[in-house]
Tab-separated table of C-alpha atoms in Angstrom:
chain	number	residue	atom	x	y	z
K	1	MET	CA	123.133	56.630	78.374
K	2	VAL	CA	120.273	53.913	79.486
K	3	ASP	CA	117.283	53.768	77.651
K	4	GLY	CA	113.910	53.066	78.428
K	5	ALA	CA	114.118	49.468	77.537
K	6	SER	CA	117.162	48.769	78.663
K	7	SER	CA	116.669	50.721	81.898
K	8	GLY	CA	113.759	48.457	82.844
K	9	VAL	CA	115.621	45.552	81.967
K	10	PHE	CA	118.181	46.406	84.443
K	11	ALA	CA	115.985	47.358	87.203
K	12	ASP	CA	114.149	43.406	87.242
K	13	CYS	CA	118.011	42.350	86.628
K	14	VAL	CA	118.916	43.846	89.651
K	15	ALA	CA	117.608	43.052	92.984
K	16	ILE	CA	118.575	43.748	96.815
K	17	GLU	CA	117.069	41.026	99.075
K	18	CYS	CA	117.452	41.515	103.037
K	19	TYR	CA	116.980	38.515	105.370
K	20	CYS	CA	116.408	38.257	108.779
K	21	ASP	CA	116.925	35.617	110.648
K	22	THR	CA	115.545	35.934	114.213
K	23	ARG	CA	116.790	32.120	115.605
K	24	HIS	CA	113.722	31.486	117.122
K	25	ALA	CA	114.300	28.074	117.607
K	26	GLU	CA	117.230	29.222	119.982
K	27	ALA	CA	115.327	31.891	121.762
K	28	LEU	CA	112.154	29.599	122.864
K	29	GLY	CA	114.558	26.845	123.929
K	30	ARG	CA	116.485	29.074	126.350
K	31	LYS	CA	113.480	30.628	127.655
K	32	GLY	CA	111.726	28.250	129.837
K	33	GLN	CA	108.367	27.634	130.551
K	34	MET	CA	105.538	30.303	131.088
K	35	THR	CA	104.228	30.173	134.570
K	36	SER	CA	100.157	30.297	135.539
K	37	GLY	CA	98.550	33.872	134.653
K	38	GLN	CA	101.991	35.139	132.770
K	39	ILE	CA	101.050	36.370	128.593
K	40	ASP	CA	103.129	34.205	126.359
K	41	THR	CA	104.765	36.854	123.903
K	42	ARG	CA	107.273	34.522	122.601
K	43	ALA	CA	105.264	33.558	119.422
K	44	ALA	CA	105.113	37.307	118.424
K	45	ASN	CA	109.060	37.734	119.415
K	46	ALA	CA	110.376	35.363	117.766
K	47	GLU	CA	108.854	35.990	114.003
K	48	PRO	CA	109.933	34.072	111.129
K	49	SER	CA	112.535	35.916	108.733
K	50	ARG	CA	111.282	37.903	106.268
K	51	ARG	CA	112.563	38.879	102.719
K	52	VAL	CA	111.970	42.202	101.568
K	53	ARG	CA	112.493	43.019	97.768
K	54	ARG	CA	113.965	45.922	96.265
K	55	ARG	CA	114.801	47.122	92.869
K	56	LEU	CA	115.669	50.322	91.163
K	57	PRO	CA	113.159	52.599	90.180
K	58	ARG	CA	112.041	53.297	86.443
K	59	TRP	CA	113.364	55.788	84.346
K	60	SER	CA	109.133	56.291	83.328
K	61	GLU	CA	108.155	56.201	87.190
K	62	LEU	CA	110.509	58.946	87.875
K	63	ARG	CA	109.900	61.139	84.823
K	64	PRO	CA	106.169	62.583	86.138
K	65	LEU	CA	107.718	63.112	89.727
K	66	LEU	CA	110.449	66.183	87.790
K	67	LYS	CA	109.325	68.978	87.594
K	68	ARG	CA	111.127	72.333	86.585
K	69	ARG	CA	110.472	75.229	88.322
K	70	LYS	CA	109.756	77.826	85.697
K	71	LEU	CA	112.891	80.154	85.308
K	72	ILE	CA	111.548	84.186	85.380
K	73	LEU	CA	114.436	86.239	84.752
K	74	ASN	CA	112.902	89.698	85.869
K	75	PRO	CA	114.186	89.897	89.278
K	76	VAL	CA	110.945	92.241	89.670
K	77	GLU	CA	108.437	89.038	88.912
K	78	ARG	CA	111.127	86.838	90.542
K	79	ARG	CA	110.647	88.612	93.934
K	80	LEU	CA	106.395	89.104	93.619
K	81	ALA	CA	106.518	85.409	92.894
K	82	LYS	CA	107.064	84.389	96.293
K	83	THR	CA	104.777	86.941	97.907
K	84	LEU	CA	101.587	84.549	99.035
K	85	THR	CA	100.461	87.001	101.827
K	86	ILE	CA	100.457	90.794	102.269
K	87	ASP	CA	102.866	90.027	105.463
K	88	ASP	CA	105.063	88.908	102.538
K	89	LEU	CA	105.246	91.817	100.491
K	90	ARG	CA	105.523	93.696	103.512
K	91	SER	CA	109.025	91.346	104.130
K	92	ALA	CA	109.793	91.918	100.985
K	93	ALA	CA	108.991	95.810	100.836
K	94	ARG	CA	111.511	96.321	104.018
K	95	ARG	CA	114.728	95.074	101.969
K	96	ARG	CA	114.010	97.281	98.509
K	97	VAL	CA	113.962	100.848	100.891
K	98	PRO	CA	115.666	102.355	103.529
K	99	GLN	CA	114.227	102.288	107.144
K	100	PRO	CA	113.123	105.172	108.000
K	101	VAL	CA	110.409	104.735	104.558
K	102	PHE	CA	109.643	101.751	105.743
K	103	ASP	CA	109.032	102.818	109.468
K	104	TYR	CA	107.423	105.126	107.897
K	105	VAL	CA	104.561	103.418	105.745
K	106	ASP	CA	104.653	100.681	109.201
K	107	GLY	CA	105.010	102.277	111.557
K	108	ALA	CA	102.109	104.553	114.289
K	109	ALA	CA	102.179	106.320	117.161
K	110	GLU	CA	103.226	106.304	120.517
K	111	THR	CA	103.642	102.470	121.545
K	112	GLU	CA	101.617	101.771	118.868
K	113	THR	CA	98.519	99.851	120.600
K	114	SER	CA	95.967	101.307	118.539
K	115	LEU	CA	97.894	99.426	115.667
K	116	ALA	CA	97.842	96.280	117.812
K	117	ARG	CA	94.483	96.439	118.922
K	118	ALA	CA	92.861	96.583	115.333
K	119	ARG	CA	94.991	94.014	113.850
K	120	ASP	CA	93.852	92.201	116.731
K	121	ALA	CA	90.302	92.359	116.090
K	122	PHE	CA	90.502	90.795	112.779
K	123	LEU	CA	92.519	88.328	113.920
K	124	ASP	CA	89.666	87.701	117.177
K	125	LEU	CA	86.582	87.183	115.194
K	126	GLU	CA	85.270	83.865	113.756
K	127	PHE	CA	83.959	82.707	110.498
K	128	ARG	CA	80.837	80.280	110.946
K	129	PRO	CA	80.593	78.607	107.660
K	130	ARG	CA	77.509	76.565	105.532
K	131	ILE	CA	78.122	73.558	104.324
K	132	LEU	CA	76.686	72.189	101.086
K	133	ARG	CA	76.002	74.734	98.588
K	134	ASP	CA	77.010	75.016	95.345
K	135	VAL	CA	80.354	77.671	94.950
K	136	ALA	CA	81.605	77.018	91.965
K	137	GLU	CA	81.645	80.470	90.862
K	138	VAL	CA	81.350	83.399	93.536
K	139	ASP	CA	80.897	87.379	92.300
K	140	THR	CA	82.886	89.848	94.935
K	141	THR	CA	81.282	93.233	93.028
K	142	VAL	CA	79.555	95.314	95.717
K	143	ASP	CA	77.965	98.568	95.285
K	144	VAL	CA	80.286	101.506	96.371
K	145	LEU	CA	78.528	104.743	96.499
K	146	GLY	CA	76.391	104.182	93.734
K	147	MET	CA	78.766	102.700	91.258
K	148	PRO	CA	80.246	98.835	91.037
K	149	SER	CA	83.112	98.062	92.643
K	150	ALA	CA	85.177	94.588	92.038
K	151	LEU	CA	85.837	94.193	95.816
K	152	PRO	CA	84.264	95.921	99.050
K	153	LEU	CA	87.417	97.611	98.551
K	154	VAL	CA	88.568	101.998	98.389
K	155	LEU	CA	91.962	101.593	98.010
K	156	ALA	CA	92.823	104.786	101.157
K	157	PRO	CA	94.747	108.238	100.978
K	158	THR	CA	98.577	107.815	101.822
K	159	GLY	CA	100.730	110.674	101.779
K	160	PHE	CA	104.458	111.480	100.274
K	161	THR	CA	103.704	107.904	98.101
K	162	ARG	CA	106.121	108.668	95.285
K	163	MET	CA	108.336	108.876	98.095
K	164	MET	CA	107.757	104.654	98.298
K	165	HIS	CA	108.355	104.168	94.885
K	166	HIS	CA	109.031	106.414	92.018
K	167	GLY	CA	105.882	104.921	90.417
K	168	GLY	CA	103.735	107.177	93.123
K	169	GLU	CA	100.587	108.252	93.298
K	170	THR	CA	100.501	107.304	89.549
K	171	ALA	CA	101.180	103.694	89.524
K	172	VAL	CA	98.340	102.830	92.380
K	173	ALA	CA	95.905	104.238	90.540
K	174	ARG	CA	96.258	102.916	87.505
K	175	ALA	CA	96.737	99.213	89.340
K	176	ALA	CA	92.915	100.198	90.900
K	177	ALA	CA	91.141	101.287	87.555
K	178	ARG	CA	92.437	97.444	86.591
K	179	ALA	CA	91.400	96.133	89.580
K	180	GLY	CA	87.679	98.045	88.924
K	181	ILE	CA	88.315	99.695	92.434
K	182	PRO	CA	88.238	103.056	93.852
K	183	TYR	CA	91.824	105.223	94.538
K	184	THR	CA	91.757	108.327	97.163
K	185	LEU	CA	94.599	110.625	95.784
K	186	SER	CA	95.724	112.459	99.150
K	187	THR	CA	95.908	115.943	99.693
K	188	MET	CA	99.527	115.051	101.186
K	189	GLY	CA	100.238	113.328	98.077
K	190	THR	CA	103.462	114.004	95.900
K	191	THR	CA	101.027	113.662	92.249
K	192	SER	CA	99.062	116.452	91.553
K	193	ILE	CA	94.832	115.919	91.259
K	194	GLU	CA	95.199	117.166	87.918
K	195	ASP	CA	97.776	115.359	86.669
K	196	LEU	CA	96.534	112.112	87.844
K	197	ARG	CA	93.587	112.224	86.054
K	198	ARG	CA	95.959	112.875	82.708
K	199	GLU	CA	97.577	109.602	83.805
K	200	GLU	CA	94.701	107.621	84.586
K	201	PRO	CA	91.674	109.330	82.813
K	202	HIS	CA	89.714	106.033	83.127
K	203	GLY	CA	89.939	105.190	87.211
K	204	ARG	CA	87.313	106.332	89.238
K	205	HIS	CA	88.997	108.615	91.468
K	206	TRP	CA	87.816	109.914	95.210
K	207	PHE	CA	89.991	113.146	96.532
K	208	GLN	CA	91.023	113.649	99.779
K	209	LEU	CA	90.900	116.808	101.932
K	210	TYR	CA	91.918	118.713	105.358
K	211	LEU	CA	90.196	121.730	106.109
K	212	TRP	CA	92.462	124.515	106.322
K	213	ARG	CA	92.760	127.189	108.637
K	214	ASP	CA	92.801	129.574	105.310
K	215	ARG	CA	89.463	128.299	103.839
K	216	SER	CA	90.209	129.813	100.273
K	217	ALA	CA	92.810	126.717	100.313
K	218	SER	CA	89.957	124.270	100.772
K	219	GLU	CA	88.188	126.091	98.311
K	220	ALA	CA	90.700	126.267	95.625
K	221	LEU	CA	91.790	122.399	96.095
K	222	ILE	CA	87.694	121.874	96.139
K	223	ASP	CA	87.281	123.642	92.981
K	224	ARG	CA	89.974	121.784	91.171
K	225	ALA	CA	88.842	118.504	91.665
K	226	LYS	CA	85.454	119.615	90.917
K	227	GLN	CA	87.316	120.248	87.205
K	228	VAL	CA	88.955	116.994	87.164
K	229	GLY	CA	86.021	114.769	87.537
K	230	ILE	CA	86.731	113.313	91.169
K	231	ASP	CA	83.054	111.815	92.038
K	232	THR	CA	83.775	111.609	95.795
K	233	LEU	CA	85.237	114.056	98.107
K	234	VAL	CA	87.039	112.709	101.532
K	235	LEU	CA	86.687	114.735	104.966
K	236	THR	CA	89.473	113.640	106.859
K	237	VAL	CA	88.726	114.718	110.460
K	238	ASP	CA	90.832	112.994	112.791
K	239	THR	CA	93.598	115.594	113.114
K	240	PRO	CA	93.410	118.572	114.780
K	241	ILE	CA	97.042	118.176	115.559
K	242	GLY	CA	99.318	115.823	113.918
K	243	GLY	CA	100.045	112.431	116.273
K	244	ALA	CA	103.505	111.589	117.567
K	245	ARG	CA	105.180	109.228	114.911
K	246	LEU	CA	108.083	108.149	117.207
K	247	ARG	CA	109.601	105.691	114.726
K	248	ASP	CA	109.902	108.676	112.632
K	249	VAL	CA	111.497	110.463	115.189
K	250	ARG	CA	114.021	108.521	115.873
K	251	ASN	CA	114.895	107.681	112.494
K	252	GLY	CA	115.717	111.715	111.777
K	253	PHE	CA	112.446	111.182	109.405
K	254	THR	CA	112.566	114.318	106.715
K	255	ILE	CA	110.918	114.452	103.256
K	256	PRO	CA	113.000	114.401	100.906
K	257	PRO	CA	116.009	112.532	102.769
K	258	THR	CA	118.727	114.838	104.106
K	259	LEU	CA	122.121	113.246	102.766
K	260	THR	CA	124.405	112.915	106.195
K	261	LEU	CA	126.928	110.209	106.563
K	262	LYS	CA	124.691	107.930	107.873
K	263	THR	CA	122.713	108.511	104.700
K	264	LEU	CA	125.398	108.109	102.527
K	265	ALA	CA	126.102	104.269	104.233
K	266	ASN	CA	122.379	103.781	103.604
K	267	ILE	CA	122.677	104.661	99.502
K	268	SER	CA	125.577	101.337	99.220
K	269	ARG	CA	122.015	99.653	100.500
K	270	TYR	CA	120.278	100.549	98.617
K	271	PRO	CA	121.561	101.940	95.712
K	272	SER	CA	118.843	101.549	92.379
K	273	TRP	CA	116.259	103.601	95.510
K	274	TRP	CA	118.664	106.206	95.617
K	275	LEU	CA	118.911	106.625	92.218
K	276	ASN	CA	115.302	106.526	91.511
K	277	LEU	CA	115.032	109.288	93.726
K	278	MET	CA	117.218	111.672	92.739
K	279	THR	CA	116.906	110.791	88.843
K	280	THR	CA	113.211	111.644	88.511
K	281	GLU	CA	111.170	114.927	89.860
K	282	PRO	CA	111.839	115.838	93.292
K	283	LEU	CA	109.758	115.340	96.299
K	284	GLU	CA	107.304	117.994	96.659
K	285	PHE	CA	102.988	118.031	98.094
K	286	ALA	CA	101.571	118.253	95.079
K	287	SER	CA	98.648	120.271	96.096
K	288	LEU	CA	101.084	122.756	98.051
K	289	GLN	CA	103.531	123.321	95.456
K	290	SER	CA	104.638	126.537	97.230
K	291	TRP	CA	105.178	125.343	100.679
K	292	ASN	CA	108.140	125.403	102.274
K	293	GLY	CA	108.844	124.733	105.542
K	294	THR	CA	109.110	121.729	107.877
K	295	VAL	CA	106.159	119.114	108.440
K	296	GLU	CA	105.012	120.168	112.065
K	297	GLU	CA	104.862	124.022	110.380
K	298	LEU	CA	102.380	122.413	107.253
K	299	VAL	CA	100.571	120.703	110.286
K	300	SER	CA	100.314	123.620	112.397
K	301	LYS	CA	99.064	125.452	108.855
K	302	MET	CA	96.878	122.811	107.285
K	303	PHE	CA	95.445	121.505	110.233
K	304	ASP	CA	92.116	123.771	112.044
K	305	PRO	CA	92.062	122.793	116.025
K	306	ARG	CA	88.999	124.718	115.753
K	307	VAL	CA	86.891	122.181	112.720
K	308	THR	CA	83.532	121.772	113.667
K	309	PHE	CA	80.188	120.341	112.775
K	310	GLU	CA	79.107	123.492	110.852
K	311	ASP	CA	82.239	123.338	108.927
K	312	LEU	CA	80.992	120.046	107.610
K	313	ARG	CA	77.915	121.762	107.103
K	314	TRP	CA	79.865	124.624	105.141
K	315	LEU	CA	81.727	121.628	102.789
K	316	ARG	CA	78.504	119.908	102.124
K	317	ASP	CA	77.774	123.486	100.396
K	318	GLN	CA	80.713	124.096	98.710
K	319	TRP	CA	80.398	119.727	97.232
K	320	GLY	CA	77.657	118.787	95.307
K	321	GLY	CA	79.186	115.291	94.277
K	322	LYS	CA	79.494	112.487	97.208
K	323	LEU	CA	81.003	113.684	100.913
K	324	VAL	CA	82.396	110.787	102.548
K	325	VAL	CA	83.891	111.695	106.491
K	326	LYS	CA	86.719	109.993	107.627
K	327	GLY	CA	88.140	109.045	111.335
K	328	ILE	CA	84.489	108.750	113.143
K	329	GLN	CA	85.535	106.491	116.452
K	330	ARG	CA	81.902	106.873	118.611
K	331	VAL	CA	78.569	105.746	117.274
K	332	ASP	CA	77.169	109.701	118.297
K	333	ASP	CA	80.115	111.420	116.222
K	334	ALA	CA	78.835	108.742	113.406
K	335	CYS	CA	75.138	109.490	113.619
K	336	ARG	CA	76.384	113.518	113.745
K	337	ALA	CA	77.912	112.955	110.831
K	338	VAL	CA	75.260	112.042	109.213
K	339	ASP	CA	72.336	114.731	110.102
K	340	TYR	CA	74.933	117.503	108.805
K	341	GLY	CA	75.489	115.580	104.629
K	342	ALA	CA	77.899	112.807	105.142
K	343	ASP	CA	76.539	109.815	102.504
K	344	GLY	CA	79.072	107.769	103.875
K	345	ILE	CA	81.440	107.621	107.331
K	346	VAL	CA	84.467	105.811	107.627
K	347	LEU	CA	85.212	104.305	111.166
K	348	SER	CA	89.269	104.828	111.290
K	349	ASN	CA	91.131	106.268	113.740
K	350	HIS	CA	93.937	107.215	111.232
K	351	GLY	CA	95.430	103.659	111.074
K	352	GLY	CA	96.670	104.062	114.764
K	353	ARG	CA	99.221	107.389	113.522
K	354	GLN	CA	96.863	109.938	115.171
K	355	LEU	CA	95.613	108.696	118.846
K	356	ASP	CA	97.093	105.792	120.732
K	357	ARG	CA	94.488	103.209	122.867
K	358	ALA	CA	91.847	105.017	120.299
K	359	SER	CA	88.700	103.082	119.611
K	360	THR	CA	89.373	100.325	117.600
K	361	PRO	CA	86.579	100.338	114.488
K	362	LEU	CA	85.461	96.607	113.836
K	363	ASP	CA	84.521	96.923	117.310
K	364	LEU	CA	82.118	100.256	116.331
K	365	LEU	CA	81.042	98.265	113.391
K	366	PRO	CA	77.981	96.580	113.559
K	367	ASP	CA	76.986	99.470	116.374
K	368	VAL	CA	77.256	102.092	113.887
K	369	THR	CA	75.421	100.244	111.016
K	370	LYS	CA	72.841	99.501	113.074
K	371	ALA	CA	72.470	102.643	114.198
K	372	LEU	CA	72.206	104.034	110.730
K	373	GLY	CA	70.477	101.893	109.030
K	374	GLN	CA	70.415	102.515	104.953
K	375	ARG	CA	71.207	106.268	106.128
K	376	ALA	CA	74.705	107.039	105.083
K	377	GLU	CA	77.687	104.069	103.653
K	378	VAL	CA	79.613	103.117	106.951
K	379	PHE	CA	83.417	101.793	105.570
K	380	ILE	CA	85.941	100.638	107.559
K	381	ASP	CA	90.082	101.744	108.225
K	382	THR	CA	93.227	99.893	109.954
K	383	GLY	CA	93.710	96.452	110.682
K	384	ILE	CA	92.497	95.172	107.383
K	385	THR	CA	95.485	93.248	105.937
K	386	SER	CA	93.492	89.901	103.539
K	387	GLY	CA	90.854	89.650	101.444
K	388	ALA	CA	89.533	87.106	104.355
K	389	ASP	CA	89.341	90.226	106.240
K	390	LEU	CA	86.983	91.970	103.628
K	391	VAL	CA	84.658	89.540	104.000
K	392	ALA	CA	84.352	90.094	107.308
K	393	ALA	CA	83.610	93.810	107.304
K	394	ARG	CA	81.166	92.784	104.720
K	395	ALA	CA	78.807	90.589	106.449
K	396	LEU	CA	79.588	93.125	109.738
K	397	GLY	CA	77.747	95.617	107.805
K	398	ALA	CA	80.471	97.322	105.817
K	399	SER	CA	80.170	98.559	102.467
K	400	ALA	CA	83.799	98.087	101.739
K	401	GLY	CA	86.967	98.023	103.342
K	402	MET	CA	89.821	100.888	103.070
K	403	ILE	CA	93.158	99.853	103.523
K	404	GLY	CA	96.862	102.357	102.368
K	405	ARG	CA	99.536	100.144	104.216
K	406	GLY	CA	98.559	96.859	102.504
K	407	TYR	CA	99.123	98.315	98.280
K	408	LEU	CA	102.176	100.540	99.821
K	409	TYR	CA	103.626	97.299	100.779
K	410	GLY	CA	103.343	96.121	97.516
K	411	LEU	CA	104.744	99.372	95.793
K	412	MET	CA	107.571	99.371	97.807
K	413	ALA	CA	108.462	95.262	97.032
K	414	GLY	CA	107.681	95.852	92.850
K	415	GLY	CA	106.235	99.217	91.754
K	416	GLU	CA	102.692	99.511	89.895
K	417	ARG	CA	103.537	95.386	89.287
K	418	GLY	CA	103.270	94.552	93.384
K	419	VAL	CA	100.290	97.190	93.774
K	420	ASP	CA	98.749	94.248	91.906
K	421	ARG	CA	100.081	91.764	93.096
K	422	ALA	CA	98.617	93.357	95.913
K	423	LEU	CA	95.220	93.479	94.874
K	424	GLN	CA	95.224	90.315	93.022
K	425	ILE	CA	96.374	88.790	96.953
K	426	LEU	CA	92.995	90.382	98.362
K	427	TYR	CA	90.847	89.395	95.368
K	428	ASP	CA	91.972	85.653	95.541
K	429	GLU	CA	91.665	85.846	99.399
K	430	ALA	CA	88.302	86.678	99.252
K	431	ALA	CA	87.039	84.243	96.569
K	432	ARG	CA	88.462	81.891	98.271
K	433	THR	CA	87.109	83.071	101.981
K	434	LEU	CA	83.605	83.114	99.850
K	435	ARG	CA	84.049	79.129	98.213
K	436	LEU	CA	84.406	78.052	102.089
K	437	LEU	CA	81.663	79.857	103.789
K	438	GLY	CA	78.993	78.822	100.968
K	439	VAL	CA	78.269	81.782	100.122
K	440	ASN	CA	78.133	82.402	95.970
K	441	ARG	CA	78.008	86.553	96.349
K	442	ILE	CA	80.327	88.540	98.400
K	443	GLU	CA	76.808	90.587	99.191
K	444	ASP	CA	75.026	87.769	100.259
K	445	VAL	CA	77.178	87.171	103.578
K	446	ASP	CA	75.578	88.022	106.474
K	447	PRO	CA	75.965	88.631	110.683
K	448	ASP	CA	75.349	85.279	111.247
K	449	GLN	CA	78.741	84.187	109.829
K	450	VAL	CA	81.085	86.225	111.602
K	451	LEU	CA	81.269	86.391	115.327
K	452	LEU	CA	83.074	89.097	117.017
K	453	ARG	CA	84.642	87.009	119.832
K	454	ARG	CA	85.818	90.322	121.877
K	455	PRO	CA	83.052	90.949	123.983
K	456	GLY	CA	83.549	94.415	125.533
K	457	GLY	CA	85.060	95.483	122.449
K	458	SER	CA	88.531	97.494	122.151
K	459	ALA	CA	88.594	97.772	126.090
K	460	ALA	CA	88.639	94.122	126.286
K	461	ALA	CA	91.589	93.688	123.668
K	462	LYS	CA	94.889	93.017	124.605
K	463	ASP	CA	97.687	95.787	125.230
K	464	THR	CA	100.070	94.854	123.170
K	465	ALA	CA	102.079	97.893	123.214
K	466	GLY	CA	105.026	99.027	120.757
K	467	VAL	CA	104.201	95.641	118.444
K	468	LYS	CA	106.120	96.015	115.027
K	469	GLY	CA	104.893	94.250	112.113
K	470	ARG	CA	101.556	94.916	112.135
K	471	HIS	CA	99.089	96.787	109.633
K	472	PRO	CA	96.588	99.039	110.011
K	473	ASP	CA	95.038	100.723	106.863
K	474	SER	CA	95.511	104.459	106.664
K	475	VAL	CA	98.971	106.581	106.224
K	476	GLY	CA	99.203	110.530	106.879
K	477	PRO	CA	101.648	112.942	107.303
K	478	SER	CA	103.555	112.757	110.127
K	479	PRO	CA	104.315	116.240	112.313
K	480	THR	CA	107.323	115.001	113.027
K	481	ALA	CA	108.950	114.907	110.115
K	482	GLN	CA	111.169	117.168	108.440
K	483	VAL	CA	110.552	118.295	104.976
K	484	ARG	CA	113.487	119.939	103.268
K	485	SER	CA	113.022	122.508	99.955
């Protein structure tokens, strides 16, 4: 070993000298006289000899440059530590679950054009920051339907959540409660309203409802939501029938997964996922415990293609809490939903999972908020993958955005901690965006700071058909998947 003092002496004593002999005199002798008008470059080409002194660096100089990376022993924490964006979580999720499960979350209807356009709309907008503002402190808190939310964000309803990770809806609800944002439980969830409230009694929980052909079944769910203290009911209205989720068809997707030769081969690649699936409670629709059939049959029973605005009026009479209508894709429908009693509306094309080439929610947002004024709150779903997207939506008039896929990627990548990571990423991005925009409070961001650069709205968007890897943000049931009892 060489200590610090001796290494310094050693470094001073050991020097390497480099000599460069250009032999400029000899070169000049070979050259003739310059003719008139020529530039004499001989002096530049014939530089004198230079000596560069080199030495070995001292240990005291190297030591500050040597940084040890923190050793993370827990594999989940190690995996999540590498994720910096929602897209990173998506990549991690893809490696953790079987392809049919990932594609159920990631995919959309038919050519997936609605999905691609929704994301492109956010990518194409332009921020216009203000400078020389004091942004040492920023506040991302907003009011959502009369209560504070730490971000302009509501976690959207997603079906079959325990299929993505055995922690399921309860894990998501706990993460949402810690983050201080609302979580929406789906009718197609794998955890009941009662179990969710028992496992996480402190969070703010919404409940998503489909109006069934059997109104008595709908009434029973509404009563259960009242009894456990749900404060907001979300009625989904863009599902007269189910959309064509072609990835699910090609994958032969079933719930629960069937044991075929292909499945057995898949088990070897994802042993922990299969172990958790087989050793925890069976996958079932918690709100439909007596159901025994395929998803197509369930869709035919549950989704009523005869639902009209009069049914919305009926629901308003049944429900005394906040009522939000999800699936609005036109300005006139937004106004009419409010006329029939909605406290809020969600601009959504169901994450691109229903009608392909449907309206792009972000393109609708300015016109809808202008038409509604202060009559109701406007939410936006589909296409949001970052905290910057949430800030942009807020600037254009939305009370909050809804995200489904984003937190499901976190759930698949790391369970409850993965959802925590997804929400932390969104918060960090939102706070950073506010500072760079020159805004202290997210409530103060305004339309002058965001420009939609797509004249003509969704009709002018690029038709990027079949693009995989996009991230629209609501996950609902797939009518093409089979449910096995």
